[in-house]
XYZ file of C-alpha atoms in Angstrom:
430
model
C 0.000 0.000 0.000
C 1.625 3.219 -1.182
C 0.824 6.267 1.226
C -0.454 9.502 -0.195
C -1.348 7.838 -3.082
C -4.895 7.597 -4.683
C -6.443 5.342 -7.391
C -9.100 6.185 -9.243
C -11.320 3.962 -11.414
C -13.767 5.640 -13.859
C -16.871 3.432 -15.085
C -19.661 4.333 -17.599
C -19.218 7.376 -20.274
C -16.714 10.148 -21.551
C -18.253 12.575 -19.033
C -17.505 10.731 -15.989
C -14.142 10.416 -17.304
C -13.692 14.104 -17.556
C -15.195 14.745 -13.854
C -12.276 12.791 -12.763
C -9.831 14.633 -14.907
C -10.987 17.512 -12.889
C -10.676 15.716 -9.832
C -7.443 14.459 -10.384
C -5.936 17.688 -11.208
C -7.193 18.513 -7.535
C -5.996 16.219 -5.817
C -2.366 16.485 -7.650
C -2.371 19.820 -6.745
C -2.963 19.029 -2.841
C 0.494 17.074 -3.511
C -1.334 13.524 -4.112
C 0.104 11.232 -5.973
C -2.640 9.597 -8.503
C -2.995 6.925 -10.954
C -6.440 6.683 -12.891
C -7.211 2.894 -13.943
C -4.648 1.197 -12.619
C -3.925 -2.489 -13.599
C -3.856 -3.228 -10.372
C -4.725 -1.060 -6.776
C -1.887 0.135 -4.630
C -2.759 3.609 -3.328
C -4.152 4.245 0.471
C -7.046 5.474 -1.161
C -9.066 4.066 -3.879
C -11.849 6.070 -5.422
C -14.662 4.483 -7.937
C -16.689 7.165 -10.365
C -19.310 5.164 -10.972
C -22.123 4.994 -14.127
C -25.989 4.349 -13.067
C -27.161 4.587 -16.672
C -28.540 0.856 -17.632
C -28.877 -2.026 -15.343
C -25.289 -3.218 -16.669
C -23.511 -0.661 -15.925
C -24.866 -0.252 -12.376
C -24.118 -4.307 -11.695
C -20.304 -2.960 -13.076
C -19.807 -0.362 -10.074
C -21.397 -2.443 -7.823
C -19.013 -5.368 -8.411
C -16.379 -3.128 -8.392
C -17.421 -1.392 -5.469
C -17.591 -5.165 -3.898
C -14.343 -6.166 -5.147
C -12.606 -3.129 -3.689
C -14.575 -3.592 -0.048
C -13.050 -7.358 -0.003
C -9.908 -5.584 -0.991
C -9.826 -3.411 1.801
C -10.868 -6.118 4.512
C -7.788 -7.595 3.433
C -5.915 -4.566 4.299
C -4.784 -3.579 0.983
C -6.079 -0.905 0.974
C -7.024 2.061 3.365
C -10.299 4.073 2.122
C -13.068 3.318 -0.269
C -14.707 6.157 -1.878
C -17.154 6.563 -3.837
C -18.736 9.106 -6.510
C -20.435 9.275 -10.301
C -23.695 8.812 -11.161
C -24.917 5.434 -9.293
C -24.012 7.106 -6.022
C -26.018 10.203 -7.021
C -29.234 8.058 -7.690
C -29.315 5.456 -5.068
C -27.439 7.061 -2.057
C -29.751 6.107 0.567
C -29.610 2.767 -0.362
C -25.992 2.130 -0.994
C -24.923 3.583 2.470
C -27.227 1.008 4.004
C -26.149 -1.703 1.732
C -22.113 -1.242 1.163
C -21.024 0.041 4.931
C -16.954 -1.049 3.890
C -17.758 2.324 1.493
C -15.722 5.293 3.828
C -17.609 7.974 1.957
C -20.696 7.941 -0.974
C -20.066 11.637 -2.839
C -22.654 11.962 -5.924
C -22.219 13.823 -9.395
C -21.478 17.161 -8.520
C -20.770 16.665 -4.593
C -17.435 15.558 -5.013
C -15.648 18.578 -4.189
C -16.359 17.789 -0.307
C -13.986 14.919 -1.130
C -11.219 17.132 -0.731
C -12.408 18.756 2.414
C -12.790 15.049 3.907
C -9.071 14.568 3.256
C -7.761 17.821 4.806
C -7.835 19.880 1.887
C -10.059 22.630 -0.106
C -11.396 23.121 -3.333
C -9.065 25.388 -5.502
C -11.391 27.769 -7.671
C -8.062 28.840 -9.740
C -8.083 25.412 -10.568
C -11.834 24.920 -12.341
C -10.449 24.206 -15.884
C -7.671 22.350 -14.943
C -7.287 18.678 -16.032
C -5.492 15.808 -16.137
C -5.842 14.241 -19.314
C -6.086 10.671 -19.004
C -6.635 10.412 -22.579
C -3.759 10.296 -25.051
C -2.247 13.555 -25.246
C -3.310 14.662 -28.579
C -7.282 14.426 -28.142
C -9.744 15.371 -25.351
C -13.658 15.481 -24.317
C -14.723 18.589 -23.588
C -17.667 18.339 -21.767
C -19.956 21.583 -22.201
C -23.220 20.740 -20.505
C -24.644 18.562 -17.783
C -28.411 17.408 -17.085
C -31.209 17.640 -19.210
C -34.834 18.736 -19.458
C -36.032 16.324 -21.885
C -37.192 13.605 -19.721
C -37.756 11.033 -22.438
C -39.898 8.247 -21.185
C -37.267 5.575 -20.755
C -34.279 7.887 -19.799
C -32.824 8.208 -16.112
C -30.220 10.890 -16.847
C -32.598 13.839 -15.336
C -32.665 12.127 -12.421
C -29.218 11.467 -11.886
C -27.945 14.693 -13.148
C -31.274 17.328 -12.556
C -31.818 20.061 -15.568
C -29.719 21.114 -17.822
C -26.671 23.516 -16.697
C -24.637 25.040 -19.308
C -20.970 25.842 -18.549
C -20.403 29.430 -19.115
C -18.992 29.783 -23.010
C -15.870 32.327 -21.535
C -14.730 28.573 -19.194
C -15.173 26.527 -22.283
C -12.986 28.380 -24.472
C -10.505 28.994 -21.499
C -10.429 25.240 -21.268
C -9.863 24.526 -25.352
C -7.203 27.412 -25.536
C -5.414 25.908 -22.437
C -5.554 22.437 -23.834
C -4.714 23.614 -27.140
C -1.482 24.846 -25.667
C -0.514 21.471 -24.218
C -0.893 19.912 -27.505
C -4.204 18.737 -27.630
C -5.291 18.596 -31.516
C -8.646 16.923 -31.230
C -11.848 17.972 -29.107
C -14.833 15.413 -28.851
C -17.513 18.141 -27.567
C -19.867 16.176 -25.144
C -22.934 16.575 -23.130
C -26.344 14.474 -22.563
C -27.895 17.171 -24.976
C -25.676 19.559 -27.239
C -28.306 20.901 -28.753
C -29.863 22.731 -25.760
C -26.735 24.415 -24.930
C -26.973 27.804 -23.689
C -30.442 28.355 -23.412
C -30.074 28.193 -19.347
C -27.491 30.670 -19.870
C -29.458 33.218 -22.427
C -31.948 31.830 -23.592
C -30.969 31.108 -26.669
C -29.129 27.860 -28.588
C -25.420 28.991 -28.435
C -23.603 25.602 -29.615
C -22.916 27.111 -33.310
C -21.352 30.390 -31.750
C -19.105 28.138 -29.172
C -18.466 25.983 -31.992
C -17.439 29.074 -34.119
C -15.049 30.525 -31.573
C -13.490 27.181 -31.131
C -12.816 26.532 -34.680
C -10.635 29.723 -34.487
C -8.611 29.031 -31.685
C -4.987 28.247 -32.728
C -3.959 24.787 -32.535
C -7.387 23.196 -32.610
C -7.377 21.106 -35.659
C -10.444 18.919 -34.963
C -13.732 19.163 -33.818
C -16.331 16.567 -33.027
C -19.606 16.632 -31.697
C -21.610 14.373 -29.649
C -24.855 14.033 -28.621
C -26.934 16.263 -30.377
C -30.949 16.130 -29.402
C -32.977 16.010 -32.534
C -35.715 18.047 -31.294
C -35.470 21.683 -31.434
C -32.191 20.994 -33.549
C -29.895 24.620 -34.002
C -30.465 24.833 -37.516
C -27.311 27.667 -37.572
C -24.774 24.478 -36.328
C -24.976 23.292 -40.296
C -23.129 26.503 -41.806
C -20.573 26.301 -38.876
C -19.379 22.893 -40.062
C -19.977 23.649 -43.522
C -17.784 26.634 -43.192
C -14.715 25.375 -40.912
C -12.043 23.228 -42.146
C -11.545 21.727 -38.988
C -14.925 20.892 -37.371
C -15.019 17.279 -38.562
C -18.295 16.262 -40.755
C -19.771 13.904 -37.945
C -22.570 13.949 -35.742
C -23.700 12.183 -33.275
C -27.334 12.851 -32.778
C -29.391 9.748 -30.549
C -33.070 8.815 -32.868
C -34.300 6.101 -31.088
C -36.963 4.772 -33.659
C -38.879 6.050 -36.551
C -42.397 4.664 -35.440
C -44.543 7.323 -34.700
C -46.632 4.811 -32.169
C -43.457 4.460 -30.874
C -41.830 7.998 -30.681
C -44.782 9.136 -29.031
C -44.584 6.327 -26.345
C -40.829 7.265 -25.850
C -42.322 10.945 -24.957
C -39.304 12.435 -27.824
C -41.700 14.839 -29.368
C -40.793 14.745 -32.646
C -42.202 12.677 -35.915
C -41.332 10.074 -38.435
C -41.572 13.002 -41.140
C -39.659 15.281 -38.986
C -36.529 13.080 -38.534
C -36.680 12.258 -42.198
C -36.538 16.024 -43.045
C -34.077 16.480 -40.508
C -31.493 13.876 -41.777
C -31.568 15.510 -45.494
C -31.139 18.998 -44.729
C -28.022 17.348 -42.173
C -26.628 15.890 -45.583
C -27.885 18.320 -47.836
C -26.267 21.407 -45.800
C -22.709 19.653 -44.546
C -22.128 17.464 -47.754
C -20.081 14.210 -46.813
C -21.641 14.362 -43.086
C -21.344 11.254 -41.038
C -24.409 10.624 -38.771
C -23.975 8.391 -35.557
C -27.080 7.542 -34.140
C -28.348 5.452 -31.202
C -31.983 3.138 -31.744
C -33.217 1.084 -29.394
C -35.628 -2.066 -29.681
C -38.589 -3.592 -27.661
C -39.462 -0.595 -26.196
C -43.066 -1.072 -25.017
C -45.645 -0.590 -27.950
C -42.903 -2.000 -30.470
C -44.799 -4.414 -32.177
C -43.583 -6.485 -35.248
C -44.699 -3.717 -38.058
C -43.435 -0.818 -35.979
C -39.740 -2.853 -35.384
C -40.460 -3.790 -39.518
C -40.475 0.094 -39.705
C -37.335 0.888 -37.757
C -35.474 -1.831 -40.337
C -36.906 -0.040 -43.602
C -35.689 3.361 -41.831
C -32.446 1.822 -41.549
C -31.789 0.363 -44.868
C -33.328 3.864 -46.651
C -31.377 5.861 -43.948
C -27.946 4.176 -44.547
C -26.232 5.439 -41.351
C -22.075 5.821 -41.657
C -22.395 5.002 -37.391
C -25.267 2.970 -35.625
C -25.360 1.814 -32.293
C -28.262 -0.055 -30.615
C -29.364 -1.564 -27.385
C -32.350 -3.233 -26.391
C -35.069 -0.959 -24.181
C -34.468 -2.195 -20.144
C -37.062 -0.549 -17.577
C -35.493 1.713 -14.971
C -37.070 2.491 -11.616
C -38.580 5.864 -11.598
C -39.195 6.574 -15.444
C -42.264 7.711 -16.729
C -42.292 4.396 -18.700
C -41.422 2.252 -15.303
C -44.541 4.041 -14.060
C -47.077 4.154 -16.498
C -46.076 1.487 -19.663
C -46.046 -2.444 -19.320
C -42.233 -3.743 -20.190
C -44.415 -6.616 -21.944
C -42.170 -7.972 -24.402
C -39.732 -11.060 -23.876
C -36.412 -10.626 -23.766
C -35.466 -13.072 -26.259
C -37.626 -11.155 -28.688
C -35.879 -7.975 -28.081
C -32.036 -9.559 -28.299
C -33.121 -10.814 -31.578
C -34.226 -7.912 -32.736
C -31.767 -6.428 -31.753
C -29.426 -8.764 -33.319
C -31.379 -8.416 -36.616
C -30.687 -4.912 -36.635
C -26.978 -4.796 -35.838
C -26.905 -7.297 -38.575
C -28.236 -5.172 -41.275
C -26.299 -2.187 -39.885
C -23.241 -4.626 -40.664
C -23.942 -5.168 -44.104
C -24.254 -1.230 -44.638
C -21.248 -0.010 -42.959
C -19.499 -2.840 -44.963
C -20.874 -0.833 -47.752
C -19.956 2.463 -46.532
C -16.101 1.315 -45.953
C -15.813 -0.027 -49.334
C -16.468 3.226 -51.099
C -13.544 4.208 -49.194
C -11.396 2.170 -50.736
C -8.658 3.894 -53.010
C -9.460 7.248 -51.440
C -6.937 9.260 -49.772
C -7.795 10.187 -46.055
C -6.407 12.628 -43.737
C -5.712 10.865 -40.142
C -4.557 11.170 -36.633
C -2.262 8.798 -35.430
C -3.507 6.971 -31.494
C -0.728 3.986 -30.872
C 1.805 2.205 -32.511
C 0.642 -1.854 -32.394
C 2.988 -4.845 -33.369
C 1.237 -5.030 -36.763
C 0.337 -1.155 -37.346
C 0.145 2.190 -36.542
C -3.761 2.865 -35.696
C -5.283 5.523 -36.778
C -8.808 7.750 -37.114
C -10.293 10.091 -39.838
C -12.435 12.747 -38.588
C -15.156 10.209 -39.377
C -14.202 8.261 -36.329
C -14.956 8.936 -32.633
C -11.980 7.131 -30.046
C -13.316 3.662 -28.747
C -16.655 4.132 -30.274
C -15.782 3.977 -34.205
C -13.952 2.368 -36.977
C -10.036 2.532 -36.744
C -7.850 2.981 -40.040
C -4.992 0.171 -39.972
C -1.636 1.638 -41.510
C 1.395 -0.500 -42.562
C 4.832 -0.258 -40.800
C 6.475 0.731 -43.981
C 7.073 4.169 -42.819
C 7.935 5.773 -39.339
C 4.428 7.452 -37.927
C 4.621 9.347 -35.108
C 1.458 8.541 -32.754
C -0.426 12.401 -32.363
C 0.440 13.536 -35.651
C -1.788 13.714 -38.925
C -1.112 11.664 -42.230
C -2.619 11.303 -45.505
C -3.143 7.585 -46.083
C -4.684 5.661 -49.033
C -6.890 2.999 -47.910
C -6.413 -0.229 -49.328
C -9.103 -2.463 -48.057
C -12.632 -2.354 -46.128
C -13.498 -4.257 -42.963
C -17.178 -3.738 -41.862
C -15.736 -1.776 -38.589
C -11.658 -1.506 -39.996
C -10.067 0.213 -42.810
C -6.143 -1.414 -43.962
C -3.966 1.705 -45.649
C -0.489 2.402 -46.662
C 1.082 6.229 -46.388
């Protein structure tokens, strides 16, 4: 057991990951030592920033949380701590349940953590990070909450309404980071597309995007998370326009079923998403859509999942995700919708639709083939360098494959020429 030193382990999304870049930088600067996912515990201290998002990912902290309690009966370690998003929602409940837990903190509670070990919060210190990603990309994380309380979705009440982070800390943030060599900014937040309207009332994402496009070493910018509804039409120009605000989007649709839309409380229509995904393509040309479906959500019969597959053979997404509907405690669907299909019928659905997803992003990477793309270099493997386009999000997307015949420097751009398609892998040669 090391003394003065603290391990932290970060579960769930990108924006728990950047809370505990911000925590880390604190606790650094109150002369900790700190190691963030370590391959195996040795610090005094040990804190977990946990996800409550989807049954899975709240049995993840909990085993963790359990591993780490055995772990400190054992005397390997001193204090358990713990923070993130499963803390927030079921406090009450894990204080009764996990006692070897020293201290429960929640999502935006954490800075008492400091105070418990003898030290205070440093306001000179808000934008300060410590990147835990490689050095030449970072999340930037412009938003928390959200006020769309979809019927299935237990973000609001883990994280409360939406809270913009003032525009001025933002761009602090991307010129400091920008200074240490960050090239790449994944912009994050349960709902881009309400940003600033807490702040003035009106959507500011395509002015923050604007001003970050201009700061001096920012080469790429991608976004994440967009809401469909109440879109900011003025975003399109600002991609259109800016070299370096990648074409890609990540904007969560759910379904296409209007039966079902309405049950999942999105407000918005089957003829509304389909006008919204051509003006996307038709205003940023070459745009990249992510988006996020889910099956089996109550109300799905067979013609309205039929429906979502027709959607997503016309639609032809570059990026799909999907995940099969699970009820959470304390939704409006929990309360007032009957989770009445089997399970086995939504994991084959589910599996249906991944499968035809496949088949189009096999597609999609072919056309790519012979084509020269610009990309950043991650890590050097045994085989090849991997890299990204801008058409790829880290851990989420595709990776380009590049030969060893020439020297690549890992953070560094390249023009390659890919030579072969994989359904989620390009091969290419400088």
């Amino acid at each position: 057991m090391r003394r003065n030193k603290i391990d932290i382990i970060s579960l769930g999304c990108s924006k728990n990951l950047v809370d505990s870049e911000h925590l880390i930088a604190q606790l650094m600067a109150a002369g900790y030592t700190v190691e963030h996912n370590p391959t195996h515990v040795d610090g005094e201290i040990v804190v977990v920033n946990t996800c409550g998002f989807i049954q899975d990912a709240q049995e993840e902290s909990i085993n963790t949380i359990l591993e780490l309690g055995e772990a400190k009966r054992q005397g390997r370690i001193r204090q358990l701590m713990v923070m993130g998003c499963l803390s927030e929602r079921f406090m009450a409940e894990l204080t009764q349940e996990l006692p070897e837990v020293d201290h429960f903190y929640g999502k935006f509670n954490w800075k008492q953590m400091l105070a418990d070990l003898g030290n205070s919060y440093r306001d000179d210190l808000a934008s300060s990070r410590y990147l835990t990603t490689p050095p030449h990309y970072a999340y930037m994380k412009i938003s928390e909450g959200c006020n769309r309380f979809c019927a299935f979705c237990a973000i609001p009440l883990i994280t409360g309404r939406h809270k913009s982070v003032p525009m001025e800390q933002l761009l602090a943030e991307a010129r400091n980071l920008a200074g240490r060599g960050v090239k790449e900014f994944n912009v994050i937040a349960q709902d881009l597309s309400s940003y600033g309207l807490d702040l003035t009332d009106k959507m500011m994402l395509p002015e923050l995007v604007d001003k970050m496009a201009g700061i001096e070493g920012v080469e790429w910018i991608r976004l994440h998370y967009a809401y469909p509804t109440q879109f900011p039409w003025d975003l399109l120009p600002v991609m259109a326009q800016h070299h370096n605000v990648c074409n890609y989007l990540d904007i969560a649709l759910q379904h296409i079923s209007d039966k079902v839309l309405t049950n999942m409380r999105r407000h918005i229509t089957r003829d509304e998403t389909l006008r919204l995904i051509e003006r996307m393509r038709r205003e940023v040309p070459g745009i990249h859509l992510r988006t996020t479906l889910m099956v089996g959500f109550p109300g799905e019969g067979e013609k309205e999942f039929e429906e979502l597959m027709d959607f997503v053979r016309e639609a032809r997404f570059e990026r799909m995700g999907a995940f099969a509907y699970s009820e959470e405690a304390g939704t409006w669907a929990s309360e007032h919708l009957s989770d009445d299909i089997p399970q086995d019928v939504k994991n084959n659905r589910l599996q249906q639709l991944m499968d035809l997803q496949e088949e189009i992003s096999m597609d999609i990477q072919q056309a790519k083939v012979g084509t020269t793309q610009r990309v950043i270099i991650d890590r050097e493997d045994p085989d090849y360098y991997v890299g990204r386009t801008q058409y790829d999000s880290p851990e989420v997307d595709p990776e380009v494959l590049i030969d060893k015949s020439t020297p690549l420097v890992p953070g560094n751009f390249y023009n390659v020429k890919i030579t072969e398609a994989l359904p989620f892998e390009l091969m290419a040669t400088m």
